[in-house]
CSV table of C-alpha atoms in Angstrom, one decimal:
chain,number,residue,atom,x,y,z
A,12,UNK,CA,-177.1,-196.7,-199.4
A,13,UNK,CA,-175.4,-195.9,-195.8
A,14,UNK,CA,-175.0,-192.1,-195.4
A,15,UNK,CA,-171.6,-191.1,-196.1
A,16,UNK,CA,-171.3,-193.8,-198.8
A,17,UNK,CA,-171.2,-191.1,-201.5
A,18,UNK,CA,-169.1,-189.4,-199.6
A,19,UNK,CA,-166.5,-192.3,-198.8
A,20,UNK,CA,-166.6,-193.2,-203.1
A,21,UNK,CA,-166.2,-189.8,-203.6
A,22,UNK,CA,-163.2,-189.3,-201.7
A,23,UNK,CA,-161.9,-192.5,-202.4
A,24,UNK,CA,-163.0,-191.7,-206.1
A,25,UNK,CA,-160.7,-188.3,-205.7
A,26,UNK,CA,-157.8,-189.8,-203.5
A,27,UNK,CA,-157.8,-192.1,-206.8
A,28,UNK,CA,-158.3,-189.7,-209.1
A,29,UNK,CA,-155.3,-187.6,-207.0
A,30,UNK,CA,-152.9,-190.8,-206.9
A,31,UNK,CA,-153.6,-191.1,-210.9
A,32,UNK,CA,-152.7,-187.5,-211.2
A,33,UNK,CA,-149.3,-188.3,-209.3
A,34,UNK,CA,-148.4,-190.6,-210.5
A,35,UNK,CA,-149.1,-189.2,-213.8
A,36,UNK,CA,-147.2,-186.1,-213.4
A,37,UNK,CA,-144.1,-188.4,-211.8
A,38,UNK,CA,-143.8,-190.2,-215.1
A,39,UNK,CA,-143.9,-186.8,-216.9
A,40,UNK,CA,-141.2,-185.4,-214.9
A,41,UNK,CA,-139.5,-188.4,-215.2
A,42,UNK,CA,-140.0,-189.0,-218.7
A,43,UNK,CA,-139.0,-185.1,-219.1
A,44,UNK,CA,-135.6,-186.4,-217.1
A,45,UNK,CA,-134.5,-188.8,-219.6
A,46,UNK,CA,-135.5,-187.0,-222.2
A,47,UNK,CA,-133.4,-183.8,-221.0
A,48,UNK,CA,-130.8,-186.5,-220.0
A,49,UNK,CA,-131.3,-188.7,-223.7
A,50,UNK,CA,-130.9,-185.0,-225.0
A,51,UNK,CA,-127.8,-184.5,-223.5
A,52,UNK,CA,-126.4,-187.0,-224.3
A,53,UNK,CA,-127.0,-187.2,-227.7
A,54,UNK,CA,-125.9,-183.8,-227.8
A,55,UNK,CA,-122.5,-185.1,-226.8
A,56,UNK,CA,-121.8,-187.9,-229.3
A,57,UNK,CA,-123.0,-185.2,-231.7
A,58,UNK,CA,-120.2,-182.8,-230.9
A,59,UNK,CA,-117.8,-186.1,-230.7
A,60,UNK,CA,-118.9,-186.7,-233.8
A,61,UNK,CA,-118.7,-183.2,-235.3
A,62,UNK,CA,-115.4,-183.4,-233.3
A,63,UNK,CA,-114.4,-186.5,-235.5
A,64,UNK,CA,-115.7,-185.5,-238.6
A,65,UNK,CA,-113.6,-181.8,-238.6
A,66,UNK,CA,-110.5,-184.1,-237.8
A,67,UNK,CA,-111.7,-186.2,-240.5
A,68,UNK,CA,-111.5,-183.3,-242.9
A,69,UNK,CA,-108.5,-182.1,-242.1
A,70,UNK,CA,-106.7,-184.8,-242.5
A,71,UNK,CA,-108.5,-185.4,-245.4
A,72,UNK,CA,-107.5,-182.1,-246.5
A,73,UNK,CA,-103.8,-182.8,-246.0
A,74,UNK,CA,-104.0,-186.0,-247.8
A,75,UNK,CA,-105.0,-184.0,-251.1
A,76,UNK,CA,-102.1,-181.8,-250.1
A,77,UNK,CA,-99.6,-184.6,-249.3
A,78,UNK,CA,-100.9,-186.2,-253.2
A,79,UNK,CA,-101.0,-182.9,-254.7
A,80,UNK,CA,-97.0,-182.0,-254.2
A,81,UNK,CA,-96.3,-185.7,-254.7
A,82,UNK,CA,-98.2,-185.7,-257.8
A,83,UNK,CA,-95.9,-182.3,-259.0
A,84,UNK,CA,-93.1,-184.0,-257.3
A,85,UNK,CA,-93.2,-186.8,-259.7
A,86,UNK,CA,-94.3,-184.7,-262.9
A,87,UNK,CA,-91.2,-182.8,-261.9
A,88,UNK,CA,-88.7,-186.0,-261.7
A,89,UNK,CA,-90.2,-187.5,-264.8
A,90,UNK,CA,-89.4,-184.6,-266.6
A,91,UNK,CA,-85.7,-184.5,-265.2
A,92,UNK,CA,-85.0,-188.2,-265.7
A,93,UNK,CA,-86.2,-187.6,-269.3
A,94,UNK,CA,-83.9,-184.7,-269.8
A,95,UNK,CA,-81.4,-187.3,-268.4
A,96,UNK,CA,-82.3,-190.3,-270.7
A,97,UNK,CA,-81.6,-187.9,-273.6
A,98,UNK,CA,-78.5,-186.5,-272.3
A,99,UNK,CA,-77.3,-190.1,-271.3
A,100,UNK,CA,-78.6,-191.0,-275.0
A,101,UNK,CA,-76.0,-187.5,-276.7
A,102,UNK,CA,-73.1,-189.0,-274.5
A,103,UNK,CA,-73.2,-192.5,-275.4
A,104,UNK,CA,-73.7,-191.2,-278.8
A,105,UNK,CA,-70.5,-188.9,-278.6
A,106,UNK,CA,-68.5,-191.6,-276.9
A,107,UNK,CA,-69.4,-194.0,-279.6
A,108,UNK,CA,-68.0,-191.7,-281.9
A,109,UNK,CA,-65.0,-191.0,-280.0
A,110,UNK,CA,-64.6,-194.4,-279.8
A,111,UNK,CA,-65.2,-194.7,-283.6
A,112,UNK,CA,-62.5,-192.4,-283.7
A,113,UNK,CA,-60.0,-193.4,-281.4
A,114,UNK,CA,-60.3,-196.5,-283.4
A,115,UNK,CA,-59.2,-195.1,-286.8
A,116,UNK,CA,-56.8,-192.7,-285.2
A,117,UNK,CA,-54.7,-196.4,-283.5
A,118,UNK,CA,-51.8,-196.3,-286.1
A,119,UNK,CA,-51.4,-192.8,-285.6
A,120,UNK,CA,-51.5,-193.2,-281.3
A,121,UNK,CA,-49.5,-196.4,-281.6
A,122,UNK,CA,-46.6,-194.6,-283.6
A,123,UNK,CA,-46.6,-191.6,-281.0
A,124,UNK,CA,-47.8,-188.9,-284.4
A,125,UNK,CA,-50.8,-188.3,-282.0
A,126,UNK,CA,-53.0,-187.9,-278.8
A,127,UNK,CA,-56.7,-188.3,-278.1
A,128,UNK,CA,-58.3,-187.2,-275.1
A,129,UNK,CA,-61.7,-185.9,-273.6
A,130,UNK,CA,-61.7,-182.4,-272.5
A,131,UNK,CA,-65.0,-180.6,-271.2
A,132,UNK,CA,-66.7,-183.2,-273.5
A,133,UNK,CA,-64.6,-182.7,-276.4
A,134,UNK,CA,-62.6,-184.5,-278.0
A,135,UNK,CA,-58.7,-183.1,-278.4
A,136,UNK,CA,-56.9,-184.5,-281.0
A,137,UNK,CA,-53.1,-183.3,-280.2
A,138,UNK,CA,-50.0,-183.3,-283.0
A,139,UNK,CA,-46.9,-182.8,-281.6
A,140,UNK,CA,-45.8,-179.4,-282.6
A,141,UNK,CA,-42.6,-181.5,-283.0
A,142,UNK,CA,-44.1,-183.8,-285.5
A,143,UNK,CA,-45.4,-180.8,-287.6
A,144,UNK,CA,-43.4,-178.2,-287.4
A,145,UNK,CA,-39.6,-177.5,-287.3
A,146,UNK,CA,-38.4,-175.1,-284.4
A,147,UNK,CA,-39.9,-171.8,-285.0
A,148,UNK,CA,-41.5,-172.6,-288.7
A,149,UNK,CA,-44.3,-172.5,-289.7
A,150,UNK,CA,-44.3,-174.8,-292.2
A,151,UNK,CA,-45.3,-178.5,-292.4
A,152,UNK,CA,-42.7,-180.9,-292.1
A,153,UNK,CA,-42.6,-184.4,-294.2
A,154,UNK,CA,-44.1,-185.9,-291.5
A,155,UNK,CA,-46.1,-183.5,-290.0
A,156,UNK,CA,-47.9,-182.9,-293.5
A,157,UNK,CA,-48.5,-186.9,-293.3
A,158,UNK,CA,-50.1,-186.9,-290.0
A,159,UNK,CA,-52.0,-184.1,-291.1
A,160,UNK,CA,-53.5,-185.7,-294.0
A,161,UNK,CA,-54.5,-188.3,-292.0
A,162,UNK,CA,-56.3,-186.8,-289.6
A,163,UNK,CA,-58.0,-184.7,-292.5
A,164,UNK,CA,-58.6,-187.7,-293.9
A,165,UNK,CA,-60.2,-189.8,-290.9
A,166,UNK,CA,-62.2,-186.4,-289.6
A,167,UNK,CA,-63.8,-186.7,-293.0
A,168,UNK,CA,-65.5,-189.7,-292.7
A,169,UNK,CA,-67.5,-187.7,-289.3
A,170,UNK,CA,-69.7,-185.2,-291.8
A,171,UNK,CA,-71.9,-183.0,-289.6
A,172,UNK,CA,-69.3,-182.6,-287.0
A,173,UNK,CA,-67.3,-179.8,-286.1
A,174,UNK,CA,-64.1,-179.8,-285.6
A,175,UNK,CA,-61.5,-176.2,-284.4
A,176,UNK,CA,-57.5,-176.5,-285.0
A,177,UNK,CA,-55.6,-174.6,-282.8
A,178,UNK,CA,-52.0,-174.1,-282.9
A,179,UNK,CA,-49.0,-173.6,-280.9
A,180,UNK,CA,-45.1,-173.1,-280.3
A,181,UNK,CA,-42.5,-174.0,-279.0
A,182,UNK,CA,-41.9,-170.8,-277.3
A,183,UNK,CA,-38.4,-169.4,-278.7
A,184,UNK,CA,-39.4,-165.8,-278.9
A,185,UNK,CA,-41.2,-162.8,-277.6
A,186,UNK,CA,-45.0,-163.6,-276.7
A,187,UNK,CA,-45.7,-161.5,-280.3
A,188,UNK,CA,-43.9,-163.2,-281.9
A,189,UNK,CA,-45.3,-166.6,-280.9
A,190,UNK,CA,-49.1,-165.5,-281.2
A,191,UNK,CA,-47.7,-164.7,-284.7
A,192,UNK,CA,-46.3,-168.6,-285.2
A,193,UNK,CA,-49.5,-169.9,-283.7
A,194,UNK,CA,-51.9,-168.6,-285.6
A,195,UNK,CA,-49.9,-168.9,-288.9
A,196,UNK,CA,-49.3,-172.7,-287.8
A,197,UNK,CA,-53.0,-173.0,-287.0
A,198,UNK,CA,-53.7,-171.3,-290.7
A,199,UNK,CA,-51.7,-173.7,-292.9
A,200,UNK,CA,-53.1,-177.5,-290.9
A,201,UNK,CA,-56.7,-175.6,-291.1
């Protein structure tokens, strides 16, 4: 062995050793590097994500919300278009009856004894005080006792429904005295 051989290997054997060591601790740093930079970045699509997912939520939230009222909404329409349907359903009724009864009441319109009209959603039937009663009397005239029976007689055939007479004048005296005739007037066709 020359002298210095073991000398040279060892030095060559360190400068080795010392380039391992480098290069060693280089791909530590660097691996250290892309893990702090791998880190980061993961840490970012995280908060993105977290970002995206709160968003997610919220929107979310205000979909159960938006279905919620809608949901009420419609419970609350259903409810009112059924309260129509039946009210719809009580008019047709009463204007079938009206109808029923305009029909039997024709002679009587067609000869002038009588008016029918719809007021407030009642029906009015109207005798013409002239047609009932003489001037200032308050009793029935031929004709007037007629036309009354045959009303009576028609409104009969309607059980269950109720019907008011009211009666009025011709207006020849003093507001007493008229309340007197209409009420009296209204007593005997009742």
């Amino acid at each position: 062995m020359q002298p210095g051989t073991p000398a040279k290997g060892a030095a060559v054997l360190l400068l080795v050793g010392c380039g391992a060591l480098g290069l060693y601790s280089f791909q530590q740093r660097k691996a250290a590097a892309d893990h702090a930079h791998g880190q980061a970045d993961l840490s970012g699509k995280l908060d993105a994500c977290e970002k995206t997912r709160d968003a997610e939520k919220t929107a979310h939230d205000a979909c159960e919300k938006s279905s919620r009222d809608t949901t009420a909404s419609l419970t609350s329409s259903r409810a009112e278009l059924d309260e129509l349907r039946k009210a719809k359903e009580d008019a047709d009724k009463r204007a079938e009856i009206f109808k029923s009864i305009t029909e039997k009441f024709k002679s009587l319109i067609d000869s002038g004894k009588l008016q029918v009209v719809m007021r407030h959603g009642r029906m009015v039937v109207k005798l013409p005080a002239s047609v009932l009663f003489p001037s200032g009397s308050a009793e029935l005239s031929k004709d007037g006792l007629g036309a009354v029976a045959a009303v009576a007689h028609i409104l009969r055939q309607f059980p269950g429904r109720q019907f008011e007479v009211a009666g009025h004048t011709d207006s020849i005296g003093t507001d007493a005295y008229n309340q007197k005739l209409s009420e009296r007037r209204a007593q005997i066709v009742y």
